[in-house]
mmCIF file of C-alpha atoms and ligand atoms in Angstrom:
data_model
loop_
_atom_site.group_PDB
_atom_site.id
_atom_site.type_symbol
_atom_site.label_atom_id
_atom_site.label_comp_id
_atom_site.label_asym_id
_atom_site.label_seq_id
_atom_site.Cartn_x
_atom_site.Cartn_y
_atom_site.Cartn_z
ATOM 1 C CA GLN F 290 1.861 3.195 13.892
ATOM 2 C CA PRO F 291 -0.793 -0.196 14.502
ATOM 3 C CA ILE F 292 -2.700 -0.380 17.501
ATOM 4 C CA VAL F 293 -3.197 -3.884 18.915
ATOM 5 C CA ASP F 294 -6.234 -5.792 20.036
ATOM 6 C CA ILE F 295 -5.034 -6.400 23.893
ATOM 7 C CA GLU F 296 -6.711 -9.411 24.284
ATOM 8 C CA LEU F 297 -6.469 -11.416 20.797
ATOM 9 C CA GLY F 298 -2.620 -9.456 20.061
ATOM 10 C CA ASP F 299 -4.654 -8.247 16.233
ATOM 11 C CA VAL F 300 -4.201 -5.189 14.499
ATOM 12 C CA VAL F 301 -7.315 -3.113 14.827
ATOM 13 C CA GLY F 302 -6.495 -0.137 13.979
ATOM 14 C CA PHE F 303 -3.241 2.923 13.623
ATOM 15 C CA GLU F 304 -2.243 5.973 14.683
ATOM 16 C CA ALA F 305 -0.961 8.791 11.895
ATOM 17 C CA LEU F 306 2.254 10.259 13.077
ATOM 18 C CA MET F 307 3.466 12.954 11.344
ATOM 19 C CA ARG F 308 6.957 13.219 9.950
ATOM 20 C CA TRP F 309 8.824 15.468 7.772
ATOM 21 C CA THR F 310 11.924 14.416 5.901
ATOM 22 C CA ARG F 311 14.625 17.062 4.548
ATOM 23 C CA ASP F 312 15.568 17.198 1.502
ATOM 24 C CA ASP F 313 18.888 15.442 2.716
ATOM 25 C CA GLY F 314 16.430 12.778 3.862
ATOM 26 C CA SER F 315 17.027 13.205 7.309
ATOM 27 C CA ILE F 316 13.563 13.388 9.427
ATOM 28 C CA ILE F 317 12.456 16.785 12.051
ATOM 29 C CA SER F 318 10.410 15.046 14.524
ATOM 30 C CA PRO F 319 6.871 15.942 14.923
ATOM 31 C CA ALA F 320 7.722 17.434 18.623
ATOM 32 C CA GLU F 321 9.708 20.169 17.075
ATOM 33 C CA PHE F 322 7.409 20.896 14.269
ATOM 34 C CA ILE F 323 4.526 20.619 15.416
ATOM 35 C CA PRO F 324 4.452 23.220 18.329
ATOM 36 C CA ILE F 325 5.838 25.895 15.638
ATOM 37 C CA ALA F 326 3.376 25.126 13.495
ATOM 38 C CA GLU F 327 0.604 25.309 16.633
ATOM 39 C CA GLU F 328 1.987 28.801 17.008
ATOM 40 C CA THR F 329 2.227 29.509 13.462
ATOM 41 C CA GLY F 330 -1.434 28.862 12.425
ATOM 42 C CA THR F 331 0.121 26.073 9.568
ATOM 43 C CA ILE F 332 -1.411 23.555 11.555
ATOM 44 C CA VAL F 333 -4.456 24.272 10.271
ATOM 45 C CA PRO F 334 -3.585 23.602 6.793
ATOM 46 C CA ILE F 335 -0.736 20.801 7.420
ATOM 47 C CA GLY F 336 -3.666 19.155 10.057
ATOM 48 C CA ALA F 337 -6.497 19.092 7.327
ATOM 49 C CA TRP F 338 -4.149 17.426 4.926
ATOM 50 C CA ALA F 339 -2.574 14.748 7.573
ATOM 51 C CA LEU F 340 -6.276 13.917 7.984
ATOM 52 C CA LEU F 341 -7.161 13.306 4.336
ATOM 53 C CA GLU F 342 -3.981 11.395 4.055
ATOM 54 C CA ALA F 343 -4.681 8.925 6.805
ATOM 55 C CA LEU F 344 -7.742 8.335 5.647
ATOM 56 C CA THR F 345 -6.812 7.541 2.308
ATOM 57 C CA HIS F 346 -4.031 4.899 3.473
ATOM 58 C CA LEU F 347 -7.358 3.426 5.332
ATOM 59 C CA ARG F 348 -9.398 2.950 2.671
ATOM 60 C CA GLY F 349 -6.206 2.097 0.609
ATOM 61 C CA TRP F 350 -5.563 -0.733 2.737
ATOM 62 C CA ILE F 351 -9.190 -1.952 3.255
ATOM 63 C CA ASN F 352 -9.256 -2.217 -0.479
ATOM 64 C CA GLU F 353 -6.653 -4.257 -0.840
ATOM 65 C CA GLY F 354 -7.467 -6.791 1.694
ATOM 66 C CA ILE F 355 -4.465 -5.608 4.236
ATOM 67 C CA CYS F 356 -6.389 -4.373 7.184
ATOM 68 C CA SER F 357 -9.984 -5.215 8.266
ATOM 69 C CA ARG F 358 -12.680 -3.569 6.859
ATOM 70 C CA GLU F 359 -13.339 -2.784 10.401
ATOM 71 C CA ALA F 360 -9.815 -0.682 11.397
ATOM 72 C CA THR F 361 -9.686 2.403 13.011
ATOM 73 C CA MET F 362 -7.314 6.048 12.327
ATOM 74 C CA SER F 363 -6.504 7.773 14.958
ATOM 75 C CA VAL F 364 -5.585 11.192 13.935
ATOM 76 C CA ASN F 365 -3.927 13.719 16.314
ATOM 77 C CA VAL F 366 -5.928 17.047 16.413
ATOM 78 C CA SER F 367 -4.014 20.612 17.977
ATOM 79 C CA PRO F 368 -6.037 22.532 20.376
ATOM 80 C CA ARG F 369 -5.706 25.314 17.302
ATOM 81 C CA GLN F 370 -7.594 22.954 14.607
ATOM 82 C CA LEU F 371 -9.991 22.412 16.724
ATOM 83 C CA HIS F 372 -11.039 25.983 17.231
ATOM 84 C CA ASP F 373 -10.933 26.637 13.658
ATOM 85 C CA PRO F 374 -14.535 27.124 12.658
ATOM 86 C CA ASN F 375 -13.431 24.917 9.750
ATOM 87 C CA PHE F 376 -12.720 22.143 11.131
ATOM 88 C CA VAL F 377 -16.137 19.936 11.433
ATOM 89 C CA PRO F 378 -16.709 20.674 7.657
ATOM 90 C CA VAL F 379 -13.072 19.966 6.919
ATOM 91 C CA VAL F 380 -13.593 16.335 8.953
ATOM 92 C CA HIS F 381 -16.599 15.816 7.005
ATOM 93 C CA GLU F 382 -15.457 16.083 3.650
ATOM 94 C CA ALA F 383 -12.080 14.121 4.840
ATOM 95 C CA LEU F 384 -14.696 11.120 5.732
ATOM 96 C CA LEU F 385 -16.781 11.890 2.238
ATOM 97 C CA ARG F 386 -13.604 11.671 0.017
ATOM 98 C CA SER F 387 -12.069 8.741 1.646
ATOM 99 C CA HIS F 388 -15.591 6.692 1.931
ATOM 100 C CA ILE F 389 -14.157 5.843 5.215
ATOM 101 C CA ALA F 390 -17.456 5.483 8.174
ATOM 102 C CA PRO F 391 -17.547 8.137 10.675
ATOM 103 C CA ASP F 392 -16.792 6.055 13.853
ATOM 104 C CA GLN F 393 -13.602 4.010 12.161
ATOM 105 C CA LEU F 394 -12.465 7.836 12.650
ATOM 106 C CA TRP F 395 -10.757 8.314 16.011
ATOM 107 C CA LEU F 396 -9.641 12.097 16.931
ATOM 108 C CA GLU F 397 -7.032 12.602 19.456
ATOM 109 C CA VAL F 398 -7.142 14.919 21.375
ATOM 110 C CA THR F 399 -5.242 16.408 24.931
ATOM 111 C CA GLU F 400 -6.620 17.659 28.057
ATOM 112 C CA GLY F 401 -5.337 20.994 27.119
ATOM 113 C CA VAL F 402 -8.077 21.550 24.229
ATOM 114 C CA MET F 403 -10.327 22.396 27.132
ATOM 115 C CA ILE F 404 -8.231 25.109 28.700
ATOM 116 C CA ALA F 405 -8.382 27.951 25.446
ATOM 117 C CA GLN F 406 -11.733 28.343 24.272
ATOM 118 C CA PRO F 407 -13.366 25.805 26.164
ATOM 119 C CA GLU F 408 -16.908 27.003 24.613
ATOM 120 C CA GLN F 409 -15.339 26.749 21.111
ATOM 121 C CA ALA F 410 -13.583 23.691 21.604
ATOM 122 C CA LEU F 411 -16.876 21.914 23.466
ATOM 123 C CA GLU F 412 -18.951 23.139 20.401
ATOM 124 C CA ALA F 413 -16.770 21.462 17.954
ATOM 125 C CA LEU F 414 -16.216 18.131 19.770
ATOM 126 C CA THR F 415 -20.264 17.980 20.264
ATOM 127 C CA LYS F 416 -20.824 18.286 16.630
ATOM 128 C CA LEU F 417 -18.075 15.821 15.622
ATOM 129 C CA CYS F 418 -19.646 13.349 17.937
ATOM 130 C CA ALA F 419 -22.660 13.781 16.237
ATOM 131 C CA LEU F 420 -21.130 12.887 13.078
ATOM 132 C CA GLY F 421 -20.853 10.012 14.698
ATOM 133 C CA VAL F 422 -16.576 10.416 14.926
ATOM 134 C CA ARG F 423 -14.733 9.258 18.150
ATOM 135 C CA VAL F 424 -12.988 11.248 20.641
ATOM 136 C CA ALA F 425 -9.939 10.359 22.715
ATOM 137 C CA ILE F 426 -8.621 12.077 25.598
ATOM 138 C CA ASP F 427 -4.367 11.457 24.489
ATOM 139 C CA ASP F 428 -1.578 11.514 27.429
ATOM 140 C CA PHE F 429 -4.506 11.058 29.589
ATOM 141 C CA GLY F 430 -3.762 11.988 33.118
ATOM 142 C CA THR F 431 -0.876 14.686 32.353
ATOM 143 C CA GLY F 432 -2.816 17.401 31.370
ATOM 144 C CA PHE F 433 -4.295 20.336 33.788
ATOM 145 C CA SER F 434 -7.354 20.151 33.310
ATOM 146 C CA SER F 435 -10.510 18.958 35.677
ATOM 147 C CA MET F 436 -11.833 15.834 34.871
ATOM 148 C CA ASN F 437 -15.588 17.923 33.972
ATOM 149 C CA TYR F 438 -15.101 17.535 30.372
ATOM 150 C CA LEU F 439 -15.809 13.876 30.822
ATOM 151 C CA LYS F 440 -19.100 14.419 31.398
ATOM 152 C CA LYS F 441 -19.801 17.363 28.774
ATOM 153 C CA PHE F 442 -19.376 15.431 25.131
ATOM 154 C CA LYS F 443 -19.029 11.679 24.781
ATOM 155 C CA VAL F 444 -15.156 10.813 25.135
ATOM 156 C CA HIS F 445 -14.732 7.257 23.407
ATOM 157 C CA THR F 446 -11.498 6.466 24.360
ATOM 158 C CA LEU F 447 -8.607 7.385 27.315
ATOM 159 C CA LYS F 448 -5.053 6.847 25.925
ATOM 160 C CA ILE F 449 -3.028 6.281 29.193
ATOM 161 C CA ASP F 450 0.249 8.135 28.379
ATOM 162 C CA GLN F 451 3.567 6.410 28.051
ATOM 163 C CA SER F 452 5.095 7.811 31.051
ATOM 164 C CA PHE F 453 2.838 5.764 33.509
ATOM 165 C CA ILE F 454 3.331 2.884 31.260
ATOM 166 C CA ARG F 455 7.307 2.560 31.311
ATOM 167 C CA ASP F 456 8.131 1.655 34.520
ATOM 168 C CA ILE F 457 4.517 -0.579 35.174
ATOM 169 C CA THR F 458 6.076 -3.544 35.843
ATOM 170 C CA ASN F 459 8.046 -2.303 39.010
ATOM 171 C CA SER F 460 6.340 1.242 39.929
ATOM 172 C CA PRO F 461 3.738 0.687 42.519
ATOM 173 C CA SER F 462 2.192 4.178 42.011
ATOM 174 C CA ASP F 463 2.780 3.572 38.036
ATOM 175 C CA GLN F 464 0.340 0.405 38.587
ATOM 176 C CA ALA F 465 -1.807 2.121 40.905
ATOM 177 C CA ILE F 466 -2.557 5.070 38.375
ATOM 178 C CA VAL F 467 -2.843 2.955 35.091
ATOM 179 C CA ILE F 468 -5.109 0.519 37.493
ATOM 180 C CA ALA F 469 -7.597 3.510 38.321
ATOM 181 C CA ILE F 470 -7.279 4.975 34.861
ATOM 182 C CA ILE F 471 -9.026 1.337 33.487
ATOM 183 C CA ASN F 472 -11.267 1.168 35.794
ATOM 184 C CA MET F 473 -12.796 4.500 36.112
ATOM 185 C CA ALA F 474 -12.789 3.818 31.785
ATOM 186 C CA ASN F 475 -14.767 0.791 32.442
ATOM 187 C CA SER F 476 -17.320 2.170 34.299
ATOM 188 C CA LEU F 477 -17.852 5.056 32.178
ATOM 189 C CA ASP F 478 -17.946 3.248 29.535
ATOM 190 C CA MET F 479 -15.117 4.137 27.379
ATOM 191 C CA MET F 480 -11.905 2.052 26.532
ATOM 192 C CA THR F 481 -8.390 2.631 26.994
ATOM 193 C CA ILE F 482 -5.481 2.704 24.983
ATOM 194 C CA ALA F 483 -1.732 1.941 26.590
ATOM 195 C CA GLU F 484 0.893 4.046 24.268
ATOM 196 C CA GLY F 485 4.981 3.420 24.613
ATOM 197 C CA VAL F 486 4.434 -0.302 25.315
ATOM 198 C CA GLU F 487 7.952 -1.825 25.211
ATOM 199 C CA THR F 488 7.808 -5.324 26.662
ATOM 200 C CA LYS F 489 5.816 -8.010 26.844
ATOM 201 C CA GLU F 490 5.488 -8.066 30.817
ATOM 202 C CA GLN F 491 3.947 -4.615 30.414
ATOM 203 C CA TRP F 492 1.649 -5.751 27.895
ATOM 204 C CA ASP F 493 0.657 -8.966 30.206
ATOM 205 C CA PHE F 494 0.185 -6.891 32.956
ATOM 206 C CA LEU F 495 -1.678 -4.447 30.956
ATOM 207 C CA LYS F 496 -3.843 -7.203 29.419
ATOM 208 C CA ALA F 497 -4.370 -8.500 33.273
ATOM 209 C CA GLN F 498 -5.856 -4.961 34.366
ATOM 210 C CA GLY F 499 -8.272 -4.957 31.472
ATOM 211 C CA CYS F 500 -7.121 -2.606 29.233
ATOM 212 C CA THR F 501 -8.886 -2.697 26.172
ATOM 213 C CA GLN F 502 -5.961 -1.900 23.314
ATOM 214 C CA PHE F 503 -2.147 -0.923 22.922
ATOM 215 C CA GLN F 504 0.544 0.951 20.976
ATOM 216 C CA GLY F 505 4.683 0.493 20.898
ATOM 217 C CA TYR F 506 7.676 -0.402 20.096
ATOM 218 C CA TYR F 507 6.968 -4.070 21.274
ATOM 219 C CA PHE F 508 4.506 -4.666 18.470
ATOM 220 C CA SER F 509 5.810 -2.398 16.136
ATOM 221 C CA ARG F 510 7.853 0.810 15.816
ATOM 222 C CA PRO F 511 5.940 3.643 13.378
ATOM 223 C CA LEU F 512 6.506 2.943 10.152
ATOM 224 C CA THR F 513 5.922 4.334 6.605
ATOM 225 C CA PRO F 514 3.057 3.322 4.601
ATOM 226 C CA LYS F 515 4.739 1.284 2.576
ATOM 227 C CA ASP F 516 6.586 -0.380 5.351
ATOM 228 C CA CYS F 517 2.939 -0.895 7.079
ATOM 229 C CA GLU F 518 2.041 -2.500 3.937
ATOM 230 C CA LEU F 519 4.981 -5.049 4.177
ATOM 231 C CA PHE F 520 4.298 -5.100 7.691
ATOM 232 C CA PHE F 521 0.943 -6.674 7.120
ATOM 233 C CA GLU F 522 2.105 -8.973 4.135
ATOM 234 C CA LYS F 523 4.930 -10.239 6.663
ATOM 235 C CA HIS F 524 2.609 -10.917 9.474
ATOM 236 C CA ASP F 525 -0.015 -12.838 7.115
HETATM 237 P P1 C2E D 724 1.505 11.288 20.722
HETATM 238 O O1 C2E D 724 0.140 11.683 19.788
HETATM 239 O O2 C2E D 724 1.683 11.316 21.966
HETATM 240 O O3 C2E D 724 2.442 9.994 20.065
HETATM 241 C C1 C2E D 724 2.567 9.006 20.834
HETATM 242 C C2 C2E D 724 4.365 9.193 20.342
HETATM 243 O O4 C2E D 724 4.948 8.235 21.134
HETATM 244 C C3 C2E D 724 4.783 9.624 19.386
HETATM 245 O O5 C2E D 724 6.083 9.925 18.961
HETATM 246 C C4 C2E D 724 6.019 7.897 18.857
HETATM 247 O O6 C2E D 724 6.394 7.614 18.282
HETATM 248 C C5 C2E D 724 6.202 7.601 20.137
HETATM 249 N N1 C2E D 724 5.790 6.247 20.515
HETATM 250 C C6 C2E D 724 4.985 4.927 19.830
HETATM 251 N N2 C2E D 724 5.372 4.082 20.575
HETATM 252 C C7 C2E D 724 6.816 3.934 21.464
HETATM 253 C C8 C2E D 724 7.235 3.379 22.708
HETATM 254 O O7 C2E D 724 6.800 2.115 22.460
HETATM 255 N N3 C2E D 724 8.191 3.920 23.034
HETATM 256 C C9 C2E D 724 8.322 5.408 23.353
HETATM 257 N N4 C2E D 724 9.394 5.743 23.662
HETATM 258 N N5 C2E D 724 8.328 6.011 21.948
HETATM 259 C C10 C2E D 724 6.409 5.488 21.394
HETATM 260 P P2 C2E D 724 5.712 10.747 17.716
HETATM 261 O O8 C2E D 724 5.752 10.615 16.324
HETATM 262 O O9 C2E D 724 7.450 11.341 17.601
HETATM 263 O O10 C2E D 724 5.386 12.374 17.564
HETATM 264 C C11 C2E D 724 5.304 13.581 19.001
HETATM 265 C C12 C2E D 724 3.791 13.911 19.057
HETATM 266 O O11 C2E D 724 3.922 14.752 17.880
HETATM 267 C C13 C2E D 724 2.413 13.416 19.300
HETATM 268 O O12 C2E D 724 2.445 12.566 20.113
HETATM 269 C C14 C2E D 724 1.948 14.008 18.930
HETATM 270 O O13 C2E D 724 1.286 15.015 20.208
HETATM 271 C C15 C2E D 724 2.953 15.292 17.680
HETATM 272 N N6 C2E D 724 2.194 14.931 16.638
HETATM 273 C C16 C2E D 724 2.537 13.528 15.696
HETATM 274 N N7 C2E D 724 1.576 13.543 14.418
HETATM 275 C C17 C2E D 724 0.595 14.738 14.788
HETATM 276 C C18 C2E D 724 -0.006 15.425 13.619
HETATM 277 O O14 C2E D 724 -0.405 14.870 12.450
HETATM 278 N N8 C2E D 724 -1.366 15.924 14.276
HETATM 279 C C19 C2E D 724 -1.156 16.960 15.536
HETATM 280 N N9 C2E D 724 -1.321 17.741 15.883
HETATM 281 N N10 C2E D 724 0.273 16.644 16.218
HETATM 282 C C20 C2E D 724 0.586 15.165 15.937
HETATM 283 CA CA1 CA D 725 -1.562 10.639 20.173
HETATM 284 CA CA1 CA D 726 0.192 10.236 23.697
#
């Protein structure tokens, strides 16, 4: 799914969203299979595959001139992956193989990673930051964790959960929460990405509040890599 600069409306990056297509062509939602893959541990090899796949696509699009050379790729990382001792080398290897600069890889973790085995998670996150990879907190504001972790490693971006965006144009409490998140991010020198932007009004509101980037159906639904290329040809 393309991620857009809120001010300019340009595509500045992508979020890799996994899909599982059955033999009959029907699609199984990640909301269905990711939790099972996490529970069984299969997410470790699947996640490593997804990471390399996503970076390889980004490399191809950059080489073909379809997207900017600075475009970023955001990849979701589950707690299980972060607790795997091999995760940091896997990330490093994927960057080398795809020739993508570390600061173009944004890893999305939820607040939940800091709950089970927080020491392991912190160690991995610290090493990833040292590599130059950027860390975003996904679904920010919906987890159960304290904000203590914001002091412990370099969080680059807060992703504002779509549950706060849905009614943003008429709900004063959602507006207050989103404004507070954006202001906090600004004062801590972090970026903000709003998720689930479906209307022009939501975009305008977020722009007026100083949110940095957004993604959502208003600009583009998640696309297959092939449709992504076609989308860019059309937008040229
Ligand atoms: P997420 O990381 O919060 O991803 C955002 C979800 O919002 C995606 O659902 C996306 O398709 C959807 N979305 C995007 N724009 C809009 C919009 O304007 N309106 C609405 N209503 N929805 C929008 P999706 O693709 O079904 O993914 C669900 C979840 O599965 C993701 O939530 C993420 O937690 C997980 N997931 C997906 N791919 C991966 C992966 O490669 N690895 C891991 N660990 N988790 C993944
Ligand atoms: Ca995400
Ligand atoms: Ca999210």
